[in-house]
Amino acid sequence: MDASGAAALGESGRLDLGELAALNGRQFCQAFVDQLARGFGADLVTVGELQPGGGGSIRVLASWFDGLQLGDFEYDMRATPCHDVVQSGGPQVFLRQVQERYPENGMFAEEGIQAFAGLALKNAAGRTAGLVQAAWRREIGTGRAAEITALMQQFAPRLGAEIAGLQTRAALAALARGPGSTSPRAAFRQLAAQLQGALGVRTAFIAENTAHSADRFQVLACCTDGQAEAAMEDSLVGYAGRPCAFLKEGERFLVPEGLQQAFPAQAQFREQGLQSYLGVPLRDAEGQMIGHFALLHSREIRLEPSENSLVEVFAARIALELCRRRAERRRRQAEQALLLRHKSESLGLLAGTIAHEFNNLLASMQGRSELALAHLGAAHPAQAHVAAVEEGLQASARLMRQLLGYARGGGNPQPETCDLNCIVRDALALVPVECRLGKAVVLDLAEGELTAQMDPAQAGRLLMQAVLNAVEAIGPGAGTVTVATRRISLSAAERRRLLKGRRMAPGPCLLLEVRDTGHGMGRDTLARMFDPFFTTKPGGRGLGLAVALGIISRHRGGLAVDSREGGGSTFRFYFPACTAAAAPAPRAAAAAAAPRREQRRRILVVDDEDTVRRAVAGLLQLRGCEVAQADGYDAALALLQAQGPFDGAVIDMSMPGRGGWETLARLLDMQPGLNAVMMSGFAFSAAEAGFPELEGVQVLDKPFTREKLYKALFR
């Protein structure tokens, strides 16, 4: 208002300019409403702000109704003259019969309203932000209508600025309070809604950079016209051909108008009538770009300085929430990896205990059945029955080895220098077409050779199992399984977060990734997916992922799983990369075969299980050996002192007290060059037991046939 206008108003006595000059915000709006109502004898006066979303809602900021303040409330303006005020952007005056013009307005009918005057209020950018209105229960004259309209127009810039300031302060207060929910999804939904409303645009969305693809971003929340677009959440969107691609340079990107012409390939811009775009990159504390938010509008985007400041505040707050989301995700991954690690360790302990006891029983029965067959003639009536028993024992032994293989990854790998890409191609060539169930298997292999020390058979088995699991996870219909390889580098912290990753050697890694377009897994399934015999597939055995866990563990690698319900699954297997082939482990001197002698061989058998010890002794006696039996460390040493030297020894690896590796080490001190064979129902290496110098000693898995025993001992 200029000086002459202010003087005229002051002289008229309608308004107290001194009082108004000392106020701002809601207090200013309320004082203006009070003075306007008293000065012009109005029965109803309000100042309200237009609510975002285009739904036709007005939120009352200040009011006078028969001398009372109505409080903070909203009303639908679509059946009122306020709608025409907002649509026209100019003043609307009805001197009489306003009820007849708006018959659906129940409030006018109930209160007998006859006359109305209203004016749209705009912010500094020229956008309608609200309105001021006055109403009377009687007719008003043309002069009074003109005077009040002029007064509204002169105070409109101040009222528009106060509304904009209130909106900014409300947005800042909401940001300061933080999200009302601890759910990250709810937090981002709330922030998107605040963005859209505070800046008065059609659409606002928040996106995060994807961890494993620089070509796409993930939409976390989207709000259009005041409504959350749930269908957009978690969707992956490519940068190509979109204005968001320009944010990769790290600076804001603004298309103030002409959005459809600038990006003609984006049909949704035309469908939604969008004309402008503003994208703002989001950074973490180290300055790395972690995501962005974007504003889209059907009119030109032109931000005032105060709105630019608000954009900066939003950028800082949303970046903070993104960092919190990432930290929470890392925490959950670490907890999940720790849980799975503990479960796998418990599984190994349980499997070892069961295997040791069960294989001892099998070894005893295997030996006894072979002894029985050796003494039974081919024509003996019992010969066929004993042979059937032996076949059953061998089948039981295979089942136990399979279970241990699933728990431990199929035994110790036989590493050699090989190319991961070749392993992938060879393994997938062995997957029959019918096993792919109509799904596309796509290769995305890194260029060149990816060499590492690994067991090609076990790595191929791991890949085949992962691909078959992915095919089944997709379910009926079309789908895609992508197998990718990369050479990458992981930090020490990243390795520790991997399942089994703590054992990984430092240096570069080879990544084998299998991802599918299936339905994904929920938290409960993720927590149990490596349990043996756990499966969500009808008729499944649930051993496949336990195999993968064992194989990657044996290779001293790492494993990570990324899956969410409705979004597919990605399995990442990390193998330590190296450039030189590992030298074959030198054969321990203690394992060197003793010179063969023509006379009868003398063998020492050491096992705490009497039935196993006697069965092994019987098989050796069939070969013509003289056998001495000991039930543990002390007895073995005493026999060697009293009856030694021996031509060979067969020693159980797991015995109470001092175990088999320690027993062999002491026997070798007493008789260097003793030819020894270890046997176990659940083998562990000499290095794991603390005797790396015995790493080359041959190990027989219980139960074993007499041919395997003879081959190992008399080679």
XYZ file of C-alpha atoms in Angstrom:
715
model
C 0.000 0.000 0.000
C 1.423 3.404 -0.924
C 1.483 6.425 1.418
C -1.574 8.100 -0.058
C -3.606 4.916 0.268
C -2.542 4.445 3.857
C -3.436 8.040 4.694
C -6.850 7.680 3.114
C -7.571 4.540 5.060
C -6.420 6.126 8.258
C -8.633 9.136 7.709
C -11.638 6.955 6.983
C -11.329 5.353 10.389
C -12.037 1.931 8.979
C -8.679 0.372 10.026
C -6.152 1.001 12.788
C -2.928 1.067 10.809
C -0.760 1.459 13.890
C -2.036 -1.776 15.348
C -1.557 -3.628 12.052
C 1.972 -2.294 11.578
C 3.124 -3.928 14.818
C 1.844 -7.409 13.932
C 2.739 -10.251 11.574
C 1.711 -13.796 10.728
C -1.573 -15.058 12.135
C -1.832 -12.083 14.490
C -1.758 -9.690 11.560
C -4.362 -11.719 9.649
C -6.656 -11.881 12.669
C -6.353 -8.157 13.430
C -7.090 -7.331 9.792
C -10.183 -9.572 9.840
C -11.432 -8.050 13.104
C -11.004 -4.470 11.876
C -12.511 -5.215 8.463
C -15.602 -6.809 10.048
C -16.137 -3.931 12.491
C -15.352 -1.213 9.987
C -17.802 -2.470 7.352
C -20.398 -4.153 9.544
C -19.754 -7.585 8.054
C -21.240 -10.659 9.717
C -18.513 -13.009 8.435
C -14.898 -12.279 7.445
C -12.117 -14.844 6.891
C -8.581 -15.077 5.564
C -7.689 -18.571 4.393
C -4.906 -20.407 2.555
C -5.470 -22.664 -0.420
C -4.584 -26.257 0.469
C -2.321 -28.195 -1.919
C -3.690 -30.981 -4.037
C -6.247 -29.182 -6.173
C -9.130 -30.590 -4.151
C -10.754 -27.224 -3.539
C -10.052 -26.991 0.180
C -9.465 -23.768 2.128
C -7.812 -23.722 5.550
C -8.991 -20.764 7.616
C -6.160 -18.807 9.270
C -8.198 -15.956 10.770
C -11.966 -15.436 11.139
C -14.796 -13.237 12.478
C -18.328 -14.574 12.743
C -20.745 -12.454 14.750
C -17.805 -11.278 16.829
C -16.390 -14.783 17.438
C -13.250 -16.456 16.142
C -14.063 -19.796 14.511
C -10.687 -21.412 15.144
C -8.491 -23.431 12.803
C -10.607 -25.422 10.327
C -10.947 -26.341 6.650
C -13.912 -26.181 4.288
C -14.687 -27.268 0.740
C -14.998 -24.148 -1.405
C -16.455 -25.836 -4.488
C -20.091 -24.913 -3.694
C -19.214 -21.374 -2.615
C -18.308 -18.081 -4.312
C -14.763 -18.656 -3.008
C -14.304 -21.121 -5.857
C -14.967 -18.415 -8.444
C -12.670 -16.039 -6.587
C -9.781 -18.520 -6.770
C -10.500 -19.464 -10.387
C -10.742 -15.881 -11.610
C -7.816 -14.582 -9.602
C -9.659 -11.260 -9.190
C -12.376 -9.758 -6.971
C -15.893 -11.165 -6.899
C -18.764 -9.064 -5.438
C -22.448 -9.932 -5.015
C -24.543 -7.098 -3.583
C -27.617 -9.297 -3.023
C -29.172 -12.762 -3.585
C -25.933 -14.678 -3.168
C -27.930 -17.698 -1.887
C -29.720 -17.996 -5.233
C -26.395 -18.025 -7.056
C -24.968 -20.778 -4.820
C -27.947 -22.920 -3.743
C -25.743 -25.837 -2.630
C -24.023 -23.734 -0.007
C -25.862 -24.826 3.127
C -24.063 -22.397 5.383
C -25.319 -19.343 3.411
C -28.890 -20.664 3.583
C -28.712 -21.476 7.311
C -27.228 -18.094 8.236
C -29.258 -16.015 5.747
C -26.265 -14.593 3.925
C -27.284 -12.126 1.201
C -24.144 -10.248 0.090
C -20.520 -11.295 -0.548
C -17.165 -9.780 -1.484
C -13.958 -11.779 -1.988
C -10.461 -11.441 -3.432
C -7.732 -13.969 -4.313
C -4.416 -13.572 -2.486
C -1.185 -14.361 -4.367
C 2.345 -15.063 -3.251
C 5.451 -13.351 -4.610
C 5.606 -15.784 -7.520
C 2.122 -14.786 -8.630
C 0.490 -18.066 -7.615
C -2.835 -18.002 -5.782
C -2.077 -18.795 -2.147
C -5.440 -18.067 -0.509
C -8.289 -15.567 -0.306
C -9.971 -12.964 1.880
C -13.772 -12.818 1.985
C -16.551 -10.846 3.711
C -20.305 -11.669 3.864
C -23.448 -9.888 5.143
C -26.950 -10.995 6.087
C -28.270 -7.922 4.279
C -27.763 -6.279 0.957
C -24.881 -3.826 0.602
C -24.600 -0.744 -1.544
C -22.332 -0.223 -4.475
C -20.235 2.337 -2.638
C -19.542 0.111 0.336
C -18.739 -2.797 -1.972
C -16.271 -0.670 -3.943
C -14.634 0.610 -0.740
C -14.147 -2.820 0.805
C -12.882 -4.249 -2.492
C -10.339 -1.467 -2.777
C -9.229 -2.092 0.794
C -8.833 -5.829 0.119
C -6.783 -5.106 -3.012
C -4.466 -2.716 -1.201
C -3.822 -5.188 1.596
C -3.672 -8.246 -0.732
C 0.152 -8.181 -1.227
C 0.703 -8.038 2.533
C -1.825 -10.809 3.192
C -0.296 -12.987 0.418
C 3.168 -12.481 1.886
C 1.924 -13.373 5.382
C 0.321 -16.578 4.055
C 3.549 -17.516 2.236
C 5.514 -16.831 5.403
C 3.149 -18.979 7.462
C 3.473 -21.808 4.948
C 7.265 -21.577 5.034
C 7.345 -21.537 8.830
C 4.937 -24.481 8.951
C 7.144 -26.461 6.575
C 10.254 -25.632 8.610
C 8.507 -26.567 11.851
C 7.440 -29.895 10.379
C 10.994 -30.552 9.217
C 12.343 -29.648 12.653
C 9.921 -32.033 14.334
C 10.928 -34.827 12.002
C 8.714 -37.614 10.727
C 5.966 -38.758 13.014
C 6.731 -42.394 12.239
C 9.948 -44.369 12.610
C 9.173 -46.139 9.346
C 11.510 -44.931 6.560
C 8.690 -45.298 4.042
C 6.390 -43.092 6.116
C 9.173 -40.544 6.621
C 9.819 -40.163 2.899
C 6.104 -40.033 2.128
C 5.733 -37.209 4.625
C 8.706 -35.330 3.219
C 7.418 -35.665 -0.353
C 4.008 -34.332 0.725
C 5.654 -31.416 2.545
C 7.751 -30.623 -0.514
C 4.759 -30.624 -2.837
C 2.622 -28.518 -0.526
C 5.220 -26.021 0.677
C 6.473 -25.204 -2.829
C 3.056 -25.351 -4.478
C 3.952 -27.710 -7.347
C 1.985 -30.527 -8.951
C 4.389 -33.364 -8.153
C 7.356 -33.947 -5.866
C 9.337 -37.177 -5.625
C 12.356 -38.374 -3.679
C 14.836 -40.856 -5.164
C 17.902 -42.760 -4.011
C 20.914 -43.821 -6.052
C 20.980 -47.592 -6.484
C 23.958 -49.353 -4.968
C 24.792 -51.599 -7.931
C 23.693 -49.625 -10.971
C 24.737 -46.141 -12.000
C 22.099 -46.127 -14.746
C 18.996 -46.197 -12.555
C 17.538 -44.601 -9.443
C 14.938 -45.898 -7.006
C 11.861 -43.818 -6.217
C 11.274 -43.764 -2.464
C 8.165 -41.539 -2.344
C 6.049 -39.496 -4.741
C 3.254 -37.006 -4.035
C 0.981 -35.544 -6.724
C -1.705 -32.982 -5.925
C -1.561 -33.873 -2.242
C -1.905 -37.643 -2.779
C 0.825 -40.240 -2.250
C 1.465 -42.346 -5.340
C 2.138 -45.723 -3.747
C 2.497 -47.402 -7.140
C 5.654 -45.383 -7.791
C 7.383 -46.350 -4.560
C 10.402 -48.665 -4.873
C 10.249 -48.518 -8.670
C 13.578 -48.453 -10.504
C 13.780 -45.738 -13.151
C 16.473 -45.278 -15.776
C 18.223 -41.925 -16.106
C 18.383 -42.142 -19.901
C 16.196 -39.578 -21.631
C 15.037 -37.934 -18.393
C 15.903 -34.561 -16.877
C 17.224 -36.371 -13.781
C 20.205 -37.517 -15.890
C 21.619 -33.975 -15.710
C 21.834 -34.235 -11.916
C 24.789 -36.621 -12.261
C 26.946 -33.542 -12.728
C 26.170 -32.708 -9.103
C 24.308 -29.438 -9.634
C 20.643 -28.443 -9.645
C 18.908 -28.771 -12.985
C 16.008 -26.470 -13.863
C 13.674 -26.563 -16.829
C 11.510 -23.494 -16.051
C 9.115 -24.242 -18.919
C 8.920 -26.244 -22.142
C 9.530 -29.572 -20.392
C 7.533 -31.552 -22.934
C 9.466 -30.095 -25.842
C 12.835 -30.622 -24.127
C 12.088 -34.284 -23.365
C 9.660 -35.477 -26.059
C 10.234 -39.171 -25.297
C 8.626 -38.826 -21.848
C 4.966 -39.422 -22.636
C 3.895 -38.946 -19.031
C 4.887 -35.270 -19.212
C 2.304 -34.751 -21.953
C -0.302 -36.956 -20.285
C -0.035 -35.054 -16.995
C 0.343 -31.605 -18.581
C 3.709 -30.971 -16.916
C 5.671 -27.984 -18.186
C 8.550 -27.447 -15.738
C 11.099 -29.398 -13.675
C 13.547 -28.725 -10.866
C 15.930 -31.435 -9.692
C 18.100 -31.090 -6.587
C 20.975 -33.523 -5.861
C 21.380 -34.895 -2.338
C 24.756 -35.543 -0.722
C 26.090 -37.313 2.335
C 28.561 -35.898 4.846
C 31.507 -36.817 2.562
C 29.975 -34.957 -0.364
C 29.001 -38.077 -2.309
C 25.746 -37.857 -4.255
C 23.333 -40.372 -2.723
C 20.048 -39.367 -4.336
C 17.907 -36.449 -5.442
C 14.453 -34.934 -5.247
C 12.531 -33.377 -8.104
C 9.642 -30.934 -8.465
C 7.349 -30.917 -11.510
C 4.643 -28.384 -12.279
C 2.020 -27.610 -14.913
C 3.167 -23.968 -14.939
C 6.512 -22.239 -14.826
C 8.651 -22.979 -11.773
C 9.987 -19.680 -10.462
C 11.357 -19.746 -6.938
C 11.621 -16.678 -4.745
C 14.649 -16.274 -2.442
C 12.664 -17.524 0.548
C 11.588 -20.587 -1.428
C 15.173 -21.242 -2.504
C 16.150 -21.238 1.151
C 13.345 -23.686 1.833
C 14.638 -25.956 -0.946
C 18.060 -25.967 0.732
C 16.493 -26.888 4.071
C 14.547 -29.714 2.435
C 17.699 -30.942 0.691
C 19.598 -31.118 3.981
C 16.742 -32.872 5.773
C 16.048 -35.429 3.045
C 19.773 -36.183 2.705
C 19.865 -36.822 6.462
C 16.937 -39.233 6.176
C 18.643 -41.004 3.271
C 21.809 -41.424 5.336
C 19.730 -42.791 8.206
C 18.005 -45.197 5.837
C 21.342 -46.434 4.542
C 22.765 -46.808 8.042
C 19.677 -48.750 9.127
C 19.944 -50.964 6.059
C 23.605 -51.689 6.812
C 22.716 -52.444 10.420
C 20.012 -54.916 9.376
C 22.366 -56.551 6.898
C 25.021 -56.882 9.568
C 22.518 -58.360 12.016
C 21.244 -60.752 9.377
C 24.775 -61.798 8.457
C 25.634 -62.306 12.136
C 22.493 -64.377 12.683
C 23.202 -66.509 9.642
C 26.831 -66.858 10.682
C 25.834 -68.080 14.124
C 23.300 -70.446 12.637
C 25.812 -71.833 10.172
C 28.349 -72.336 12.961
C 25.708 -74.123 15.022
C 24.813 -76.212 12.006
C 28.455 -77.186 11.492
C 28.793 -78.197 15.134
C 25.568 -80.192 15.071
C 26.436 -81.835 11.760
C 29.903 -82.726 13.023
C 28.551 -84.315 16.191
C 25.917 -86.330 14.356
C 28.319 -87.313 11.591
C 31.000 -88.500 13.977
C 28.652 -90.731 15.931
C 26.662 -91.996 12.969
C 29.693 -92.624 10.773
C 31.361 -94.578 13.555
C 28.335 -96.880 13.589
C 28.410 -97.149 9.826
C 32.149 -97.817 9.792
C 31.758 -100.649 12.284
C 28.888 -102.219 10.347
C 30.663 -101.702 7.014
C 33.762 -103.464 8.263
C 31.792 -106.317 9.830
C 29.740 -106.870 6.674
C 32.897 -107.014 4.548
C 34.453 -109.464 6.978
C 31.309 -111.586 6.837
C 31.337 -111.567 3.027
C 35.010 -112.529 3.022
C 34.253 -115.638 5.061
C 31.041 -116.616 3.293
C 31.193 -118.591 0.116
C 29.309 -117.424 -2.927
C 26.843 -120.272 -2.499
C 26.148 -119.582 1.173
C 22.459 -118.728 1.819
C 23.422 -115.655 3.887
C 25.760 -114.224 1.275
C 23.040 -112.342 -0.654
C 21.531 -110.939 2.544
C 24.872 -109.659 3.830
C 25.598 -108.153 0.420
C 22.252 -106.336 0.603
C 23.179 -105.038 4.053
C 26.482 -103.769 2.688
C 24.706 -101.961 -0.144
C 22.390 -100.334 2.385
C 25.365 -99.244 4.464
C 27.055 -97.718 1.440
C 23.828 -95.873 0.566
C 23.668 -94.571 4.147
C 27.275 -93.462 3.867
C 26.498 -91.580 0.653
C 23.528 -89.865 2.319
C 25.679 -88.792 5.253
C 28.399 -87.483 2.936
C 25.754 -85.559 1.026
C 24.435 -83.960 4.200
C 27.949 -83.029 5.277
C 28.620 -81.713 1.810
C 25.596 -79.442 2.051
C 26.628 -78.232 5.474
C 30.281 -77.750 4.598
C 30.264 -77.121 0.891
C 31.097 -80.515 -0.503
C 34.369 -81.083 1.291
C 37.698 -79.373 0.857
C 37.971 -77.609 -2.513
C 40.682 -78.627 -4.921
C 41.831 -75.162 -5.981
C 43.449 -74.376 -9.279
C 43.982 -71.247 -11.307
C 40.866 -70.800 -13.431
C 38.801 -68.156 -15.204
C 35.473 -67.337 -13.539
C 33.926 -66.449 -16.901
C 34.831 -69.894 -18.266
C 33.317 -71.546 -15.203
C 30.080 -69.598 -15.780
C 29.851 -70.567 -19.442
C 30.688 -74.226 -18.792
C 28.280 -74.537 -15.870
C 25.341 -72.954 -17.679
C 25.957 -75.195 -20.679
C 25.184 -78.127 -18.375
C 21.791 -76.717 -17.297
C 19.219 -78.463 -19.533
C 16.797 -76.208 -21.361
C 13.854 -77.935 -19.717
C 15.270 -77.062 -16.287
C 15.104 -73.368 -17.165
C 11.280 -73.594 -17.274
C 11.045 -71.116 -20.127
C 12.991 -68.393 -18.314
C 15.641 -66.322 -20.090
C 19.165 -66.706 -18.696
C 21.196 -63.615 -19.620
C 24.972 -63.327 -19.279
C 26.588 -60.032 -18.281
C 30.243 -61.021 -18.024
C 33.163 -58.698 -17.465
C 35.607 -58.391 -20.317
C 38.848 -60.333 -20.181
C 39.841 -63.116 -17.837
C 38.818 -63.142 -14.179
C 41.377 -65.516 -12.706
C 41.357 -66.843 -9.177
C 42.248 -69.867 -7.142
C 39.056 -71.895 -6.877
C 37.655 -75.358 -7.319
C 35.932 -75.164 -10.741
C 33.629 -78.082 -9.950
C 32.385 -76.549 -6.703
C 32.103 -73.040 -8.175
C 30.138 -74.450 -11.104
C 27.897 -76.358 -8.721
C 27.279 -73.174 -6.735
C 26.312 -71.277 -9.878
C 24.015 -74.031 -11.162
C 22.230 -74.206 -7.822
C 21.820 -70.417 -7.698
C 20.435 -70.304 -11.257
C 17.988 -73.162 -10.648
C 16.828 -71.484 -7.424
C 16.323 -68.216 -9.331
C 14.335 -69.979 -12.069
C 12.048 -71.541 -9.473
C 11.724 -68.241 -7.587
C 10.287 -66.511 -10.657
C 7.398 -68.979 -10.769
C 4.973 -69.445 -13.654
C 5.263 -67.237 -16.690
C 8.123 -65.347 -18.249
C 11.080 -64.012 -16.334
C 14.790 -63.345 -16.512
C 17.788 -64.648 -14.596
C 20.896 -62.515 -15.060
C 24.354 -63.896 -14.309
C 27.034 -61.221 -14.019
C 30.750 -61.252 -13.215
C 32.930 -58.342 -12.157
C 36.339 -57.609 -10.691
C 35.782 -55.283 -7.751
C 37.418 -54.109 -4.568
C 35.765 -54.143 -1.160
C 36.881 -52.257 1.923
C 37.590 -54.100 5.154
C 34.279 -52.840 6.589
C 32.367 -54.052 3.523
C 33.979 -57.480 3.767
C 33.021 -57.791 7.417
C 29.367 -57.155 6.570
C 29.311 -60.099 4.165
C 28.219 -63.506 5.313
C 31.488 -65.454 5.771
C 33.312 -62.307 4.625
C 35.474 -62.056 7.732
C 37.666 -64.866 6.373
C 38.286 -63.149 3.042
C 41.843 -62.239 2.250
C 42.571 -58.552 1.567
C 42.885 -57.413 -2.015
C 40.653 -57.463 -5.090
C 37.635 -59.736 -5.341
C 35.761 -61.520 -8.078
C 32.005 -61.014 -7.955
C 29.586 -63.633 -9.245
C 26.056 -62.213 -9.190
C 22.791 -64.027 -9.887
C 19.644 -61.895 -9.914
C 16.092 -62.786 -10.845
C 12.808 -61.053 -11.599
C 10.877 -63.212 -9.141
C 8.673 -62.292 -6.212
C 11.509 -61.784 -3.727
C 11.662 -62.870 -0.093
C 10.349 -61.453 3.153
C 12.340 -61.098 6.364
C 11.303 -64.473 7.762
C 12.425 -66.295 4.635
C 15.687 -64.337 4.492
C 16.467 -65.321 8.071
C 15.998 -69.045 7.348
C 17.009 -69.463 3.724
C 20.362 -71.116 4.548
C 18.824 -73.633 6.955
C 19.116 -77.198 5.629
C 15.720 -78.685 4.755
C 14.009 -75.275 4.905
C 12.137 -74.586 1.688
C 9.130 -72.664 0.419
C 8.794 -74.957 -2.603
C 6.349 -77.859 -2.530
C 8.370 -81.063 -2.648
C 11.686 -79.231 -2.303
C 14.545 -80.511 -0.157
C 15.806 -77.111 0.946
C 19.485 -78.005 0.626
C 20.552 -75.818 -2.289
C 21.393 -72.621 -0.412
C 23.121 -74.587 2.329
C 25.374 -75.908 -0.452
C 26.154 -72.365 -1.589
C 26.955 -71.271 1.945
C 29.318 -74.200 2.434
C 31.105 -73.740 -0.881
C 31.705 -70.029 -0.403
C 32.917 -70.719 3.133
C 35.396 -73.336 1.928
C 36.737 -70.873 -0.621
C 37.170 -68.246 2.112
C 34.858 -65.942 0.196
C 31.793 -63.920 1.068
C 28.089 -63.901 0.317
C 25.438 -61.157 0.288
C 21.714 -61.362 -0.445
C 19.504 -58.465 -1.502
C 15.803 -59.277 -1.725
C 12.473 -57.687 -1.030
C 8.946 -58.935 -1.495
C 7.716 -58.100 -4.979
C 11.141 -56.931 -6.144
C 13.149 -60.024 -7.016
C 16.338 -61.337 -5.411
C 20.055 -60.853 -6.000
C 22.719 -63.247 -4.710
C 26.311 -61.994 -4.771
C 29.203 -64.439 -4.293
C 32.649 -62.943 -3.671
C 35.844 -64.939 -4.314
C 39.321 -63.671 -3.430
C 41.134 -62.868 -6.670
C 44.782 -63.711 -7.206
C 47.168 -63.810 -10.115
C 49.361 -66.794 -9.330
C 48.479 -70.401 -8.846
C 48.863 -71.669 -5.346
C 51.698 -74.088 -4.970
C 50.516 -77.572 -4.120
C 50.803 -78.340 -0.456
C 54.003 -80.253 0.213
C 53.460 -83.751 1.341
C 54.359 -84.122 4.980
C 57.480 -86.091 5.587
C 55.566 -88.055 8.154
C 53.259 -89.336 5.466
C 56.013 -90.775 3.327
C 55.483 -94.422 2.769
C 57.754 -96.725 4.679
C 59.846 -99.061 2.559
C 57.897 -102.137 1.643
C 59.048 -105.301 3.238
C 58.280 -108.761 2.118
C 57.536 -109.932 5.624
C 54.145 -109.504 7.243
C 53.223 -105.828 7.760
C 52.642 -104.629 11.285
C 49.900 -101.987 11.579
C 48.792 -99.902 14.564
C 45.033 -99.092 14.702
C 44.027 -96.245 17.076
C 40.327 -95.493 17.726
C 38.354 -94.892 20.920
C 35.353 -96.790 19.474
C 35.946 -100.487 20.134
C 33.582 -101.676 17.387
C 35.266 -99.502 14.753
C 38.758 -100.438 15.925
C 38.036 -104.152 15.739
C 36.326 -103.845 12.342
C 39.353 -102.021 10.844
C 41.708 -104.539 12.445
C 39.712 -107.381 10.920
C 39.944 -105.859 7.422
C 43.708 -105.470 7.799
C 44.057 -109.002 9.033
C 42.287 -110.174 5.878
C 45.192 -108.563 3.999
C 47.628 -110.580 6.115
C 48.665 -107.806 8.445
C 49.636 -108.138 12.066
C 47.511 -105.583 13.941
C 47.976 -103.864 17.306
C 44.983 -101.955 18.709
C 44.978 -98.841 20.930
C 41.990 -96.898 22.274
C 43.704 -93.506 22.436
C 46.835 -91.397 22.722
C 48.413 -92.994 25.799
C 47.787 -96.587 24.662
C 49.168 -95.835 21.179
C 52.413 -94.422 22.579
C 52.763 -97.356 24.970
C 52.299 -99.884 22.128
C 54.870 -98.118 19.953
C 57.383 -98.180 22.782
C 56.692 -101.840 23.592
C 56.058 -103.340 20.132
C 57.385 -100.824 17.611
C 58.375 -99.958 15.061
C 55.206 -100.335 12.909
C 54.903 -100.354 9.135
C 51.834 -98.159 9.254
C 49.126 -96.644 11.417
C 45.392 -96.008 11.010
C 44.299 -93.293 13.454
C 40.870 -91.853 14.237
C 40.894 -88.079 13.973
C 38.310 -87.345 16.714
C 39.040 -88.947 20.072
C 38.466 -87.780 23.642
C 41.347 -85.968 25.227
C 44.272 -85.779 22.846
C 42.881 -86.209 19.347
C 44.165 -88.007 16.302
C 46.402 -85.259 14.885
C 48.198 -84.830 18.195
C 48.546 -88.615 18.507
C 50.120 -88.851 15.041
C 52.481 -85.949 15.718
C 53.793 -87.666 18.868
C 54.083 -91.046 17.133
C 56.150 -89.401 14.371
C 58.472 -87.947 17.008
C 59.031 -91.480 18.263
C 59.157 -93.162 14.818
C 59.986 -90.710 12.021
C 58.678 -91.728 8.606
C 55.740 -93.723 9.991
C 53.221 -94.230 7.175
C 49.877 -93.056 8.583
C 46.273 -92.701 7.428
C 43.702 -90.657 9.325
C 40.042 -91.635 9.449
C 37.080 -89.569 10.593
C 33.328 -89.331 10.538
C 33.617 -85.529 10.304
C 37.057 -84.533 9.105
C 38.865 -81.327 9.881
C 42.250 -80.418 8.477
C 45.578 -80.735 10.219
C 46.048 -76.978 9.928
C 42.715 -76.359 11.650
C 43.878 -78.667 14.452
C 47.154 -76.782 14.816
C 49.441 -79.212 12.966
C 50.031 -77.638 9.541
C 53.134 -79.798 9.026
C 50.812 -82.821 8.729
C 48.633 -81.269 6.027
C 49.622 -83.902 3.425
C 48.492 -86.939 5.436
C 45.717 -88.837 3.663
C 42.263 -88.820 5.290
C 39.599 -91.497 4.897
C 36.002 -90.491 5.477
C 34.068 -93.031 7.538
C 32.615 -95.390 6.534
C 35.041 -96.667 3.920
C 35.449 -99.929 2.025
C 38.411 -102.225 2.483
C 39.628 -101.337 -1.039
C 39.878 -97.660 -0.031
C 41.655 -98.619 3.179
C 44.193 -100.805 1.361
C 44.785 -98.190 -1.338
C 45.424 -95.461 1.229
C 47.679 -97.512 3.505
C 49.605 -99.617 0.994
C 50.045 -97.144 -1.864
